[in-house]
N, CA and C atoms as an extended XYZ file, in Angstrom:
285
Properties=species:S:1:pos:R:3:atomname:S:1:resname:S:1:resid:I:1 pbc="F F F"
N        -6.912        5.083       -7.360 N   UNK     1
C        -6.660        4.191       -8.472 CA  UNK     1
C        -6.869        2.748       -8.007 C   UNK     1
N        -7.597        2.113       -8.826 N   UNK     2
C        -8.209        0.569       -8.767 CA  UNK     2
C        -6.736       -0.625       -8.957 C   UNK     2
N        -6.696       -1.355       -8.795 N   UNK     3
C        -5.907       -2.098       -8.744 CA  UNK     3
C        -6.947       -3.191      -10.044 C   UNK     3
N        -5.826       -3.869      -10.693 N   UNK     4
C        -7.051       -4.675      -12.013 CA  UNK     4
C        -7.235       -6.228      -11.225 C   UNK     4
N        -6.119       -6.578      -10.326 N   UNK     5
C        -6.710       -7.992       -9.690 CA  UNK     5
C        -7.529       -7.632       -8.471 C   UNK     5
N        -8.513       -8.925       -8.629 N   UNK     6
C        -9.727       -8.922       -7.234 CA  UNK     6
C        -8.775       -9.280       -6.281 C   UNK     6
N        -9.186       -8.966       -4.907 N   UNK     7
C        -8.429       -9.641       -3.574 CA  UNK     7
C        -9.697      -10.326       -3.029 C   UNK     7
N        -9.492      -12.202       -2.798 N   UNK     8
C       -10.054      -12.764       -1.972 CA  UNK     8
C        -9.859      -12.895       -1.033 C   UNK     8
N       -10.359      -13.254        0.297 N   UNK     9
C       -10.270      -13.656        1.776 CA  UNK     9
C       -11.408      -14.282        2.423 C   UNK     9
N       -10.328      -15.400        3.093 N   UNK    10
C       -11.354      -16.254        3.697 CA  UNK    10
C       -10.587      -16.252        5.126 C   UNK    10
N       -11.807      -16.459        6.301 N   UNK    11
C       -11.281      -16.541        7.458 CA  UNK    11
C       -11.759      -17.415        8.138 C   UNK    11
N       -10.949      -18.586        8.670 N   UNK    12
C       -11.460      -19.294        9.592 CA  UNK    12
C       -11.147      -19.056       11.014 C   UNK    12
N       -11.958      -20.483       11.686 N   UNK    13
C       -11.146      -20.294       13.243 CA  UNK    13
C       -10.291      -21.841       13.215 C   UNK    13
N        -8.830      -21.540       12.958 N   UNK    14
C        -7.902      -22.603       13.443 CA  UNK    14
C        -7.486      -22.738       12.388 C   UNK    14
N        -6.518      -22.963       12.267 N   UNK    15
C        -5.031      -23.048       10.927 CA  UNK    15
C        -5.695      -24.370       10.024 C   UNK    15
N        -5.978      -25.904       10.751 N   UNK    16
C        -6.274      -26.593        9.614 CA  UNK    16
C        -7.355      -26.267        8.406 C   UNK    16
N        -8.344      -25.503        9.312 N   UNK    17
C        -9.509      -24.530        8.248 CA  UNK    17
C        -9.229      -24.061        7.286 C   UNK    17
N        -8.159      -22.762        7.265 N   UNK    18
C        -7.508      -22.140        6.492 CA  UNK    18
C        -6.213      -22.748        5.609 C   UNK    18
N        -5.582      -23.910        5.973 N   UNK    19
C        -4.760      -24.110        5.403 CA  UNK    19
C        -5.831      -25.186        3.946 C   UNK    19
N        -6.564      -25.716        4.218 N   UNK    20
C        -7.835      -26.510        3.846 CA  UNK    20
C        -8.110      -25.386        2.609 C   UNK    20
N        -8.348      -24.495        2.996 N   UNK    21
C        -9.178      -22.927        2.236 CA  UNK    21
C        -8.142      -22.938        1.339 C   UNK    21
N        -7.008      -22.980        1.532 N   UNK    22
C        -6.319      -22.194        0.492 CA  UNK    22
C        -5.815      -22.838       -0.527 C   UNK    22
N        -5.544      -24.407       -0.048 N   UNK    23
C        -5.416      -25.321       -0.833 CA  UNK    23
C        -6.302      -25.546       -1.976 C   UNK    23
N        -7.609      -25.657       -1.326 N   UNK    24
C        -8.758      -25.779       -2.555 CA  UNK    24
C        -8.802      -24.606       -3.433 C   UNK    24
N        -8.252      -23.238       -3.523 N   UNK    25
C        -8.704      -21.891       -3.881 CA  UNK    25
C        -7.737      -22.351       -5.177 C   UNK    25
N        -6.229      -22.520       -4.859 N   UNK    26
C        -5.523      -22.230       -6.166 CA  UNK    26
C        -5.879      -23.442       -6.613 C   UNK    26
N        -6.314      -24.826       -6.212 N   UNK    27
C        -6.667      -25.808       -7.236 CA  UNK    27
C        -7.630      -25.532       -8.021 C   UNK    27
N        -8.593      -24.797       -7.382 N   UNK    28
C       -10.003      -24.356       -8.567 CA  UNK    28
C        -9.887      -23.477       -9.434 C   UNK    28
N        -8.928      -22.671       -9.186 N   UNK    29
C        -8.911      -21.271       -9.975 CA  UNK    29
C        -7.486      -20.408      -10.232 C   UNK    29
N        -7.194      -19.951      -11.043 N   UNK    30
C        -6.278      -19.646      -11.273 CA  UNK    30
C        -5.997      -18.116      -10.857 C   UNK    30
N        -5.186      -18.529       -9.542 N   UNK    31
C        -5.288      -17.405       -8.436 CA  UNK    31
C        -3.979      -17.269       -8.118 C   UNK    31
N        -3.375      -16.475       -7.422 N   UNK    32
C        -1.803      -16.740       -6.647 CA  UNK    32
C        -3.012      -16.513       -5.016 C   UNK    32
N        -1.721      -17.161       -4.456 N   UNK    33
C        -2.149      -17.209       -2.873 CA  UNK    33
C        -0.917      -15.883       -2.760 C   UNK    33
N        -1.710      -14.768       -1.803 N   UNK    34
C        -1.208      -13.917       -1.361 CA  UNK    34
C        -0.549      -13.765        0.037 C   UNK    34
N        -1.216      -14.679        1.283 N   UNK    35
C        -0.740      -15.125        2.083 CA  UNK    35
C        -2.036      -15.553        3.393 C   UNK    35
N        -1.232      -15.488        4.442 N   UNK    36
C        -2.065      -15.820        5.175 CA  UNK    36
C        -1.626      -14.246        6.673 C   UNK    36
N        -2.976      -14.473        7.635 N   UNK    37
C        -2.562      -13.391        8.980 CA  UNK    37
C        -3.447      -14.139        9.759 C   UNK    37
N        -2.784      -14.196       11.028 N   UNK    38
C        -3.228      -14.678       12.055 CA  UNK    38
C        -3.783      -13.875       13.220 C   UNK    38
N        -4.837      -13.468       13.327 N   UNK    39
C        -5.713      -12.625       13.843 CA  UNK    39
C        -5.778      -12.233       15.069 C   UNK    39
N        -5.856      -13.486       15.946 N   UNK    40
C        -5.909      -13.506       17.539 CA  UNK    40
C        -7.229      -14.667       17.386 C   UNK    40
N        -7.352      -15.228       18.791 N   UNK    41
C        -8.342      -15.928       19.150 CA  UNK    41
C        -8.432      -17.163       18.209 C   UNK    41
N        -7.261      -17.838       17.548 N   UNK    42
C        -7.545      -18.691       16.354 CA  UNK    42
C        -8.229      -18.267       15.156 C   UNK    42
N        -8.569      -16.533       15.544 N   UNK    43
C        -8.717      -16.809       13.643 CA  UNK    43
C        -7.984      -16.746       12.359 C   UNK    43
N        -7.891      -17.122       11.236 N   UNK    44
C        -6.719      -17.431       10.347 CA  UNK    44
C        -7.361      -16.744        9.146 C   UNK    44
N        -6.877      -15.801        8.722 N   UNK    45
C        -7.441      -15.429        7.022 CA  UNK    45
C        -6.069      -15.736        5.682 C   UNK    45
N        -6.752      -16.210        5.186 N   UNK    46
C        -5.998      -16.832        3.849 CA  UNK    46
C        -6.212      -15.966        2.709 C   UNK    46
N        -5.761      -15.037        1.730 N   UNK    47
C        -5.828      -14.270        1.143 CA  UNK    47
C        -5.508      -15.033       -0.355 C   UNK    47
N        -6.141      -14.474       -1.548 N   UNK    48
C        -5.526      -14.826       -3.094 CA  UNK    48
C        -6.004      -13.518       -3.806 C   UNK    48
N        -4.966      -13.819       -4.731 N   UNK    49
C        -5.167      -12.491       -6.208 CA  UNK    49
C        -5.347      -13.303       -7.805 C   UNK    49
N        -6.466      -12.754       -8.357 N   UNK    50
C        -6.253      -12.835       -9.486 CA  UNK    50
C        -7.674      -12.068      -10.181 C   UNK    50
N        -7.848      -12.696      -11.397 N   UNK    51
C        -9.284      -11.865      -12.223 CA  UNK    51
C       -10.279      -12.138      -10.998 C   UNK    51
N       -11.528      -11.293      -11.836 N   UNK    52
C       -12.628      -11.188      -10.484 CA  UNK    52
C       -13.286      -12.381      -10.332 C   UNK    52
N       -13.231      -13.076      -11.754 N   UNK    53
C       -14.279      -14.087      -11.830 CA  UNK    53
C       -13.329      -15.518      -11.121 C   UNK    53
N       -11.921      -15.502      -11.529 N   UNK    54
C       -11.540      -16.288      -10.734 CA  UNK    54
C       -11.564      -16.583       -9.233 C   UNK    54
N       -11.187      -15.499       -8.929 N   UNK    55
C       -11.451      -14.996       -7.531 CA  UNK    55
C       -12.597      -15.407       -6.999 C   UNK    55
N       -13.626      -15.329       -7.411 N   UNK    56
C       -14.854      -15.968       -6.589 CA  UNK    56
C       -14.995      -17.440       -6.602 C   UNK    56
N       -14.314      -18.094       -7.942 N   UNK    57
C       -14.994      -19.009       -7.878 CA  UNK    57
C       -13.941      -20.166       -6.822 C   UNK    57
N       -12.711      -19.323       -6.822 N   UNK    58
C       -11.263      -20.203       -5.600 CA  UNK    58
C       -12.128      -19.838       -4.373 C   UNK    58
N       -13.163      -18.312       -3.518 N   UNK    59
C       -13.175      -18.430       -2.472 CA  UNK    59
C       -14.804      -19.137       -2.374 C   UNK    59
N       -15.269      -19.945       -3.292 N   UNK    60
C       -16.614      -20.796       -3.266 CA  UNK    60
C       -16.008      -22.002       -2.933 C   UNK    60
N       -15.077      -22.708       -3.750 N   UNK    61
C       -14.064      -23.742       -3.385 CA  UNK    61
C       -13.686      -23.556       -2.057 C   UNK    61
N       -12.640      -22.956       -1.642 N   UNK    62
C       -12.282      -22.518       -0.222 CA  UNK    62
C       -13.121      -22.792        0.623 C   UNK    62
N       -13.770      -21.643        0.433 N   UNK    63
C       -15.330      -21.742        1.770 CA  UNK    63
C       -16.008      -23.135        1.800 C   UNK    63
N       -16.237      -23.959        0.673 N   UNK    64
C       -16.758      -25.042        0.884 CA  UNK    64
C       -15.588      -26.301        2.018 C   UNK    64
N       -14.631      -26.203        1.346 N   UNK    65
C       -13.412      -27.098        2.016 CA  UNK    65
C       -13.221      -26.411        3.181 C   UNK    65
N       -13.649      -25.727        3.829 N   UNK    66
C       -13.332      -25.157        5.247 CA  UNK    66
C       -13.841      -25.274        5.949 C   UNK    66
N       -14.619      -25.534        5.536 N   UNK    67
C       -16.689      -25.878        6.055 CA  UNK    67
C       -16.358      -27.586        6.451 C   UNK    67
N       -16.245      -28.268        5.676 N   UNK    68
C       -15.877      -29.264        5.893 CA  UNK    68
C       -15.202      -29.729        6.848 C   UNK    68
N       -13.675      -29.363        6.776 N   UNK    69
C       -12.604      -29.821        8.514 CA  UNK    69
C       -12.812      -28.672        9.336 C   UNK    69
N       -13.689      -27.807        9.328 N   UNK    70
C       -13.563      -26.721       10.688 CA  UNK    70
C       -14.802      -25.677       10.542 C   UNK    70
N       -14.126      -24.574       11.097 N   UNK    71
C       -15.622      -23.408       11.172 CA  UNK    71
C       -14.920      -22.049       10.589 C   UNK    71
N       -15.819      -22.212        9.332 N   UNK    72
C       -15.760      -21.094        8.570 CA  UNK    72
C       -16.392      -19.962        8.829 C   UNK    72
N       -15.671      -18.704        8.911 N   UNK    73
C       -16.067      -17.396        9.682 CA  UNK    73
C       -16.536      -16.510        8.970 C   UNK    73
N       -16.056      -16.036        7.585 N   UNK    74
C       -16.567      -15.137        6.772 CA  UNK    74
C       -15.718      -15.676        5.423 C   UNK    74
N       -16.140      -14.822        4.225 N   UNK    75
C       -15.541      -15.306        2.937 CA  UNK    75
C       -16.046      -13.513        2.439 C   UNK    75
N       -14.883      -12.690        1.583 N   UNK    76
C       -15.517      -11.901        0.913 CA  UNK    76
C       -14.559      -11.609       -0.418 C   UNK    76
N       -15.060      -11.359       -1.672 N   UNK    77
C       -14.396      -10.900       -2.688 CA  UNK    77
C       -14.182       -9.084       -2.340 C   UNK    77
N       -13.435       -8.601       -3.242 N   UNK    78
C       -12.801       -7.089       -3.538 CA  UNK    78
C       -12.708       -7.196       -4.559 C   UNK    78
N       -13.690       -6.687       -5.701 N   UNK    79
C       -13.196       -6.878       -7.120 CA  UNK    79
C       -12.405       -6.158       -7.865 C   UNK    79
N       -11.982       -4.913       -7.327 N   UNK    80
C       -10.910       -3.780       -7.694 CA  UNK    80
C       -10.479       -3.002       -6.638 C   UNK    80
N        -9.234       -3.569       -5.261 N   UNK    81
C        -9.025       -2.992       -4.470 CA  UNK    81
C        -7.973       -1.644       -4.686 C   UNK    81
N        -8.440       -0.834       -4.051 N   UNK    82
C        -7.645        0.314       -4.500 CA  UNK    82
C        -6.117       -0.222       -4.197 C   UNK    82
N        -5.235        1.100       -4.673 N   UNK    83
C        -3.863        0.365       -4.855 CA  UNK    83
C        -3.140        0.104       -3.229 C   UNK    83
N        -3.258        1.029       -2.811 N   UNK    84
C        -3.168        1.505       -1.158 CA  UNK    84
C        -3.211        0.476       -0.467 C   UNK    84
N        -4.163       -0.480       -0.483 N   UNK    85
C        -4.452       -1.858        0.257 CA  UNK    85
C        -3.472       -2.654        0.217 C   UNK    85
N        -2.033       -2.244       -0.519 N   UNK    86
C        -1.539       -3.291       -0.715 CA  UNK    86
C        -0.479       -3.238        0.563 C   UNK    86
N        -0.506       -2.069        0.876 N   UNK    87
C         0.458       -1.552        1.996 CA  UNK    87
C         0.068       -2.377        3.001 C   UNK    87
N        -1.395       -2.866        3.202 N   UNK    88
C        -1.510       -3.863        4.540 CA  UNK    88
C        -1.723       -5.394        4.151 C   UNK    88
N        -1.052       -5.900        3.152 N   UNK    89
C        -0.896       -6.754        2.953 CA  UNK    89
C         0.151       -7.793        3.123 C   UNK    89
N         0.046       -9.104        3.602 N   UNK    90
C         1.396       -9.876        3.896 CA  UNK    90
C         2.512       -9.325        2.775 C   UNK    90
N         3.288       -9.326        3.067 N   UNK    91
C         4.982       -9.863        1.717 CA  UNK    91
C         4.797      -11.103        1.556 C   UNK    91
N         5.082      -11.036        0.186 N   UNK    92
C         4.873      -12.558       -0.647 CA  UNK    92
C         6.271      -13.001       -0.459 C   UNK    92
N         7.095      -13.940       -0.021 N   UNK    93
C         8.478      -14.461       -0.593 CA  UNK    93
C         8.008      -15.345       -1.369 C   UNK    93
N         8.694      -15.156       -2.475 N   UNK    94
C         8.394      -16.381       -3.997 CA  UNK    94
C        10.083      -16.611       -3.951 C   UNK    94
N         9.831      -18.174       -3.265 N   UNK    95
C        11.329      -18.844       -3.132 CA  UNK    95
C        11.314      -19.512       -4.937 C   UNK    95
């Protein structure tokens, strides 16, 4: 079973990259930020949920602003991740 929100991810190398990424994602698009994981070796992936079309257009934003203060590693949409995926996903705390 499909899940109806896309999952974005962007990964840089080094936290200001990604923190950069994620900032620009929910300003462009109407996304929730899902979180972030810290990889090893400085790389940082920044995760968001929402429609598909939003979704691409926060990790075009992102990827561009990451590009900018650092080195952007990969960027990919999921336009219907199965439900299962969610099990390896950060926990959101919504203070």
């Amino acid at each position: 079973m499909a899940n109806a929100n896309a999952l974005g991810m962007i990964e840089t190398k080094g936290l200001v990259g990604a923190i950069e990424a994620a900032d620009a994602m929910v300003k462009a698009a109407n996304v929730q930020l899902v979180g972030k994981e810290q990889v090893g070796g400085g790389l940082v992936t920044v995760m968001v949920r929402g429609d598909v079309g939003a979704v691409k257009a926060a990790t075009d934003a992102g990827a561009s602003a990451a590009e900018r203060v650092g080195d952007l590693v990969s960027v990919h949409v999921i336009p219907r991740p199965h439900f299962e995926v969610d099990a390896i996903l950060p926990k959101v705390n919504v203070d």
